[in-house]
Coordinates of C-alpha atoms in Angstrom, one line a residue:
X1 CA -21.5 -10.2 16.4
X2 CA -22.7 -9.5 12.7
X3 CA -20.7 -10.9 9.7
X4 CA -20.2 -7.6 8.1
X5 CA -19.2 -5.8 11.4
X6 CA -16.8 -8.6 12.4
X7 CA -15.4 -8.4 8.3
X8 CA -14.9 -5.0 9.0
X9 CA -13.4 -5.0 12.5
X10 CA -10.6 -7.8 11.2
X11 CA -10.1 -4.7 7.8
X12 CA -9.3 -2.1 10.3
X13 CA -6.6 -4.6 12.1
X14 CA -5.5 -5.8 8.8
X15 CA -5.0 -2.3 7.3
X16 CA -3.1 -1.3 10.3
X17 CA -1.2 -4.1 9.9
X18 CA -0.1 -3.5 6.2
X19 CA 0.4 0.4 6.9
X20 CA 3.1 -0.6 9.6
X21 CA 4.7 -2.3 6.4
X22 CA 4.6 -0.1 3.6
X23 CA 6.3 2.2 6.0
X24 CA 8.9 -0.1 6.8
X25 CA 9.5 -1.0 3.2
X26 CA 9.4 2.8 2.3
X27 CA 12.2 3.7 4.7
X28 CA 14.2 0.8 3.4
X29 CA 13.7 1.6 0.0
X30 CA 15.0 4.7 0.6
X31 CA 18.1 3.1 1.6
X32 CA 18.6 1.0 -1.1
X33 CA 18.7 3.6 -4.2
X34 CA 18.3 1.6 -8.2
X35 CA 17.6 -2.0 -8.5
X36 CA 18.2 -3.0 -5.1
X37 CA 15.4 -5.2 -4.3
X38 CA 16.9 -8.1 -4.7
X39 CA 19.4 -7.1 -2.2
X40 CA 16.8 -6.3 0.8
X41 CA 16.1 -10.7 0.7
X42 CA 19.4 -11.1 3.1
X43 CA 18.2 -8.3 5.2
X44 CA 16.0 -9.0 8.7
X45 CA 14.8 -5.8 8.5
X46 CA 12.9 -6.4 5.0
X47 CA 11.6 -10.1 6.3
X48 CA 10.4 -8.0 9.3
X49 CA 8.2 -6.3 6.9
X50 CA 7.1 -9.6 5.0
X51 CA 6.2 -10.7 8.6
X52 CA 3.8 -7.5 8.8
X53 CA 2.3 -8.0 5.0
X54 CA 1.6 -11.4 6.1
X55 CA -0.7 -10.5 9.3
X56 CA -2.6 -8.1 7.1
X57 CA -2.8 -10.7 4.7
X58 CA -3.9 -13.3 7.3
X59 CA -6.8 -10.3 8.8
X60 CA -7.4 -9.5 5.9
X61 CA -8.7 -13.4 4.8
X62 CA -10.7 -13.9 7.8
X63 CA -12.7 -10.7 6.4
X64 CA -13.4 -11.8 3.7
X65 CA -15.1 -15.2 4.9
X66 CA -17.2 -13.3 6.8
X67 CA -17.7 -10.5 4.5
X68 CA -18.4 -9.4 0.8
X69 CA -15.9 -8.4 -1.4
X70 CA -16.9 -4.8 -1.7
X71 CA -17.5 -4.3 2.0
X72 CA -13.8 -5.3 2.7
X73 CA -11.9 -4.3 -0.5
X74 CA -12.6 -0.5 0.6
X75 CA -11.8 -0.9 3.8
X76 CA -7.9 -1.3 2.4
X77 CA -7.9 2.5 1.5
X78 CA -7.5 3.0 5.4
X79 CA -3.9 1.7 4.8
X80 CA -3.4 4.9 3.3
X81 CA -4.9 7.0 6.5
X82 CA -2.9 5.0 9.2
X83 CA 0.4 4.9 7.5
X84 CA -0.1 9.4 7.1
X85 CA 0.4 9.7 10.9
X86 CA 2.8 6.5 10.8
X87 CA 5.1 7.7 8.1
X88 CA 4.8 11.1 9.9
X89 CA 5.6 9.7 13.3
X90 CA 8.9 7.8 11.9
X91 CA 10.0 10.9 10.1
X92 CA 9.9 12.8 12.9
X93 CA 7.9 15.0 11.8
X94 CA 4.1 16.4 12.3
X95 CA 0.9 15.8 9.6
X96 CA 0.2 19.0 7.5
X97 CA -2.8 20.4 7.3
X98 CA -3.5 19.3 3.7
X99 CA -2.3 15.4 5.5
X100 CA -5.4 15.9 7.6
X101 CA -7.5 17.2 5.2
X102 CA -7.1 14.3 2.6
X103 CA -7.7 11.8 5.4
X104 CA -10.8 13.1 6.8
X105 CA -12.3 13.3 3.2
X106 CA -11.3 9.5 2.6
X107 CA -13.1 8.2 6.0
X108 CA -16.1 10.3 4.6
X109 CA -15.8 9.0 1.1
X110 CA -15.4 5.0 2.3
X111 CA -18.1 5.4 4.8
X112 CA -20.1 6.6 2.2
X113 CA -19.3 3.4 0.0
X114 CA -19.6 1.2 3.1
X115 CA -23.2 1.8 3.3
X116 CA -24.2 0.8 0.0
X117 CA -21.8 -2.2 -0.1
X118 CA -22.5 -4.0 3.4
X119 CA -24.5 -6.6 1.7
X120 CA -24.5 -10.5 2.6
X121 CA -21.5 -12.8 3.2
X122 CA -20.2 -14.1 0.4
X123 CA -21.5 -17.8 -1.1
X124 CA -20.2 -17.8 -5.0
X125 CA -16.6 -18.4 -6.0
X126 CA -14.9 -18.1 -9.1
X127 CA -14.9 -21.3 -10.9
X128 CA -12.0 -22.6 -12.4
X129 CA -12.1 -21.9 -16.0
X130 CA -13.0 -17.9 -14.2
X131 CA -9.9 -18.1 -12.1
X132 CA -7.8 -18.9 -15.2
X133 CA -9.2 -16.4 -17.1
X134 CA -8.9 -13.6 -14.1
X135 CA -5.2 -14.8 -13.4
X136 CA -4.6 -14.6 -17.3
X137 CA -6.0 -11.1 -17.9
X138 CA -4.1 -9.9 -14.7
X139 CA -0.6 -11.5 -15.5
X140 CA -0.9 -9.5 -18.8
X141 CA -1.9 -5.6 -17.9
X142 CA 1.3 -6.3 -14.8
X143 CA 3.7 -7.5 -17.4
X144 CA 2.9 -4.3 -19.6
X145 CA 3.0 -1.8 -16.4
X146 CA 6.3 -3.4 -15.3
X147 CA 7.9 -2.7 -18.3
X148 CA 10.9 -0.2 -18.2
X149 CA 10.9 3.2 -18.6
X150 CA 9.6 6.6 -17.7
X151 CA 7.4 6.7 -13.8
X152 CA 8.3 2.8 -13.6
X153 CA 7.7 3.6 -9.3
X154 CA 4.4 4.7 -10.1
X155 CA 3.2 2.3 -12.9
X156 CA 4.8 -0.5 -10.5
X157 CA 2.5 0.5 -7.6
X158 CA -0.5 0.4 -9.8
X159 CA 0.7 -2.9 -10.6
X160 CA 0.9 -4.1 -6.8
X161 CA -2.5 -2.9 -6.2
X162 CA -4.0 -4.8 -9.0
X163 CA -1.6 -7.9 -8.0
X164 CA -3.2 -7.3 -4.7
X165 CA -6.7 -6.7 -5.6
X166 CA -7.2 -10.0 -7.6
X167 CA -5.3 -12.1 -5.2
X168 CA -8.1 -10.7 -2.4
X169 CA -10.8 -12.1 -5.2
X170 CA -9.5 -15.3 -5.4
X171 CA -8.8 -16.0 -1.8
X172 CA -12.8 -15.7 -1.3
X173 CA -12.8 -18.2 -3.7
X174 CA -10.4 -20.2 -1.9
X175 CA -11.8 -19.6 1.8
X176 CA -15.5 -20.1 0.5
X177 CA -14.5 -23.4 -1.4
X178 CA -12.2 -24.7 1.5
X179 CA -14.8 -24.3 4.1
X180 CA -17.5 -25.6 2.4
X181 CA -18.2 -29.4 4.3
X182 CA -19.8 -30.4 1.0
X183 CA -16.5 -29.9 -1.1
X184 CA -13.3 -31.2 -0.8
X185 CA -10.7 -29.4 0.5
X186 CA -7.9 -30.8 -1.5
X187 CA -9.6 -30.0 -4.8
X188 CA -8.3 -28.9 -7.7
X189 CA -10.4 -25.6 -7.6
X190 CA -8.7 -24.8 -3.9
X191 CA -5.1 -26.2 -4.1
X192 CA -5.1 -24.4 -8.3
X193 CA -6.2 -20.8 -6.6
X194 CA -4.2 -21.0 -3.9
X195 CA -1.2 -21.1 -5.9
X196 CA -2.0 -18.7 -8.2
X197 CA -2.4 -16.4 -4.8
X198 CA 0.6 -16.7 -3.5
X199 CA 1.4 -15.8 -7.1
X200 CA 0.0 -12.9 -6.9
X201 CA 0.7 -11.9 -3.4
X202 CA 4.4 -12.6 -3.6
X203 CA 4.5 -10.7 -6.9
X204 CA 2.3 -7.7 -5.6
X205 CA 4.9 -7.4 -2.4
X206 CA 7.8 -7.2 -4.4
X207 CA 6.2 -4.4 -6.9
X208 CA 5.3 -2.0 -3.5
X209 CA 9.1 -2.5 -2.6
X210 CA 9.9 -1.4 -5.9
X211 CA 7.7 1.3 -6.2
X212 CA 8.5 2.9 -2.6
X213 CA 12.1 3.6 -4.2
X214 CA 10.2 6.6 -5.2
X215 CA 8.7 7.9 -1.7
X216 CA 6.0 6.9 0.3
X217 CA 2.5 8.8 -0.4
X218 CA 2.3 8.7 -4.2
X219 CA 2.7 5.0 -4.6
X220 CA 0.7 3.9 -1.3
X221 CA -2.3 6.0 -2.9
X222 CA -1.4 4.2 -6.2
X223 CA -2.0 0.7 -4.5
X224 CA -4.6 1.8 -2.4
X225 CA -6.5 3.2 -5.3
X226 CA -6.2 0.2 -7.5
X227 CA -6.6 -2.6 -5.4
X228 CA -10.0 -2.3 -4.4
X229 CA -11.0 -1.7 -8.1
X230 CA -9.6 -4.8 -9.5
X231 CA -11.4 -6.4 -6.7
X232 CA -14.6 -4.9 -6.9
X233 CA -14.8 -5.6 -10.8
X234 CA -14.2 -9.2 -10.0
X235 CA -17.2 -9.2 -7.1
X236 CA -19.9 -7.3 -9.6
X237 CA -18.8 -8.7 -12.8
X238 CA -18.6 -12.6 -11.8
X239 CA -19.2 -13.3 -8.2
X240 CA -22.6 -11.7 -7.9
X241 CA -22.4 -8.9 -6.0
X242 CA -24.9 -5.9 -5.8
X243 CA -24.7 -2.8 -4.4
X244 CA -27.7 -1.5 -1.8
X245 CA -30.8 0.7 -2.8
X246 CA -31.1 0.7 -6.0
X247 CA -30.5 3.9 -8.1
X248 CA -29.8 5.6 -4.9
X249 CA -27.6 3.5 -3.9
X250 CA -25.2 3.6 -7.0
X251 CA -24.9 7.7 -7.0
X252 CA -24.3 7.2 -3.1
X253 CA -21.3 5.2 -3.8
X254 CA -20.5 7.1 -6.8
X255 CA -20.5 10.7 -5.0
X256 CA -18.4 8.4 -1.8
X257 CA -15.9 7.1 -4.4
X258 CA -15.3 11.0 -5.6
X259 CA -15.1 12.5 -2.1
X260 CA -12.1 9.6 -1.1
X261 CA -10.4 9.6 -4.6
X262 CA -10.0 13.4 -3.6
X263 CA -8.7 12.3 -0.2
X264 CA -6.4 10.1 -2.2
X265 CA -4.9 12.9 -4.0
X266 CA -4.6 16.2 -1.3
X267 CA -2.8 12.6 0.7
X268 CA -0.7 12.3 -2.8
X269 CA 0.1 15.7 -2.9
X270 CA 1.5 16.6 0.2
X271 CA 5.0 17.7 0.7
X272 CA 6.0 17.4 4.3
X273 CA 9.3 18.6 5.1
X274 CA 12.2 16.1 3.9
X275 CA 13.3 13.2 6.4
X276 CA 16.9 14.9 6.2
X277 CA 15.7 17.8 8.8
X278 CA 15.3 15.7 11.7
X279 CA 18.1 14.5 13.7
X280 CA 15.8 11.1 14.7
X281 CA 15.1 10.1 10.7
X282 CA 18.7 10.4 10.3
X283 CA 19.6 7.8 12.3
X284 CA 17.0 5.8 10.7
X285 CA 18.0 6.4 7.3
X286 CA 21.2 5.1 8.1
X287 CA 22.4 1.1 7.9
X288 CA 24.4 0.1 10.6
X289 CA 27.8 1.2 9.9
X290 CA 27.4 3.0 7.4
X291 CA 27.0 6.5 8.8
X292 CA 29.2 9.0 7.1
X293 CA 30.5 12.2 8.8
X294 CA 29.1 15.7 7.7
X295 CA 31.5 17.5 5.9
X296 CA 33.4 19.7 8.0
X297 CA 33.0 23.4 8.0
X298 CA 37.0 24.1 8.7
X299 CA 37.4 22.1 5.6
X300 CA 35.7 24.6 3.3
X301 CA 38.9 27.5 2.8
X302 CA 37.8 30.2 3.9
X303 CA 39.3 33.9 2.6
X304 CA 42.9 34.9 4.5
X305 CA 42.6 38.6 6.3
X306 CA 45.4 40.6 5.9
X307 CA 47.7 41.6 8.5
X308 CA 47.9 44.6 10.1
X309 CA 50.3 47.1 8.3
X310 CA 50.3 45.3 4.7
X311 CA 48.3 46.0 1.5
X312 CA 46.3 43.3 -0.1
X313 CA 47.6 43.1 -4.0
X314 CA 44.9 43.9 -6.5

C-alpha cells in the first residue's frame, strides 16, 4: 500500500476515534456545570474518554510516520464530520439540514487540500534548539487564551487545538528521530520532545473538557480549525514541506481551505433541538442517582370553582 494512502487510512480511524471522545467529554461536561474538571479525574466515565483520545492519538502517530504533516493534519477536520451524526445519534435526535450541508462542504474543501498536500513521507525533524523555540512560543499564546474572562469555552478550545496541533509536529519529530537506525533512540532530541508531547497532549485534553462546558459544535470546530494550522505552519515554515503544482496548487488549496472553513461554520451554527426533548438524552444526562422528579402538575394550585348555588366575592 502507498505511504500517503496508508497515512490517511490510519487519519480516518484516528478521527473516528477522537470524535467518539469529544462526544463523550461533551456530554459529561454538560453534567458537570463551572469548574468541574478537576472533578471528572475520579470518574470512569471521563478515563473512558482519555482511553478514546489515546487511540486517536496512537492512529494518529502511525500517520504521521508514514505521512507528511499536511497530508494528515487536515484529515483531523473529519473529527468534526463523524462526531455531527455521533453527537446527533446520542442526543437522540436527527442531523438538520444545515448539519449536512456544512459536512458535505468540509469533505469537498479537505479533499480539495488533500490533493495539493499528498507529498512525500516525512524525513526532517525539528531540531532541538526548533523544538524549544516551537514549545516556547506555544506555551505563551495558551497561557494568554486561558486567561479568565469573557468566551473562556471558546478561547480554551482554540487553545486545545493549537496544544494539539504542535504536539502532532513534534511527534514527527519524535517518530522520525526514534526510527531512524542511524540515531539513538534514547537521545536527548527523542526523550526532550517526547516530554514536551505529553505536555502538550495532556494540556490540550484538559482545555477540550473545559471548553465542551459550553456545548459541543462551536468548540469542536474551534479545535478542529486550529489544530491543523499550528501544525501546518510548523511543516512549511521549518520542516520543509511544499505544497503540489505550483501556483496552481496554492489557489487550489486556498479556494479548498475556504469551501471547509465554510463547512466549519454552517456545522458551528447549527441549532438542533435541545437534548432535554428526548426521553433517551435524559437518561444520559443524568449521573447515577441523581435523577430528580419533574415537578408535579397537582402541585401547581390551580383556581377553586365555585359551588353550585353561591356567588364568587368580587
Amino acid at each position: 500500500m502507498n505511504a500517503t494512502l496508508l497515512a490517511v487510512v490510519l487519519s480516518l480511524f484516528s478521527a473516528v476515534a477522537y470524535a467518539a471522545a469529544a462526544v463523550a467529554q461533551e456530554r459529561l461536561a454538560s453534567r458537570t456545570p463551572g469548574n468541574g474538571v478537576l472533578r471528572l479525574l475520579g470518574s470512569p466515565a471521563w478515563w473512558s474518554t482519555v482511553g478514546l483520545n489515546a487511540t486517536g492519538a496512537l492512529l494518529h502517530v502511525v500517520a504521521l510516520k508514514y505521512g507528511p504533516l499536511t497530508v494528515v493534519q487536515p484529515l483531523g477536520a473529519l473529527t468534526l464530520v463523524a462526531a455531527v451524526p455521533l453527537g446527533a445519534r446520542v442526543a437522540g435526535r436527527r442531523v438538520s439540514t444545515v448539519e449536512w450541508r456544512g459536512t458535505a462542504l468540509t469533505l469537498l474543501g479537505l479533499a480539495a487540500i488533500l490533493v495539493t498536500a499528498s507529498g512525500h513521507a516525512p524525513d526532517d525533524v525539528l531540531s532541538v534548539s526548533e523544538a524549544v523555540a516551537v514549545a516556547g512560543v506555544t506555551s505563551v499564546l495558551i497561557a494568554v487564551l486561558g486567561r479568565p474572562g469573557r468566551r473562556r469555552g471558546l478561547r480554551h478550545a482554540t487553545a486545545s487545538g493549537v496544544a494539539s496541533g504542535v504536539a502532532s509536529a513534534l511527534t514527527q519529530t519524535v517518530t522520525v528521530a526514534a526510527t531512524d537506525r542511524s540515531g539513538s533512540l534514547l537521545s536527548v532530541q527523542v526523550i526532550g520532545v517526547a516530554l514536551v508531547v505529553a505536555a502538550f497532549a495532556a494540556g490540550g485534553l484538559l482545555l477540550s473538557q473545559s471548553a465542551y462546558q459550553d456545548g459541543l459544535d462551536a468548540p469542536l470546530a474551534l479545535v478542529t480549525l486550529s489544530n491543523p494550522v499550528a501544525a501546518a505552519l510548523i511543516g512549511l515554515a521549518l520542516l520543509g514541506e511544499r505544497l503540489q503544482g505550483g501556483a496552481a496548487g496554492v489557489l487550489l488549496a486556498v479556494a479548498g481551505a475556504g469551501v471547509a472553513a465554510r463547512g466549519v461554520v454552517l456545522l458551528t451554527r447549527a441549532t438542533p433541538a435541545t437534548d432535554d426533548d428526548h426521553p433517551v438524552a435524559a437518561v444520559l444526562a443524568l449521573e447515577p442517582g441523581t435523577a430528580t422528579p419533574e415537578p408535579a402538575l397537582a402541585a401547581t394550585p390551580m383556581p377553586r370553582q365555585p359551588e353550585p348555588g353561591h356567588l364568587t366575592p368580587l
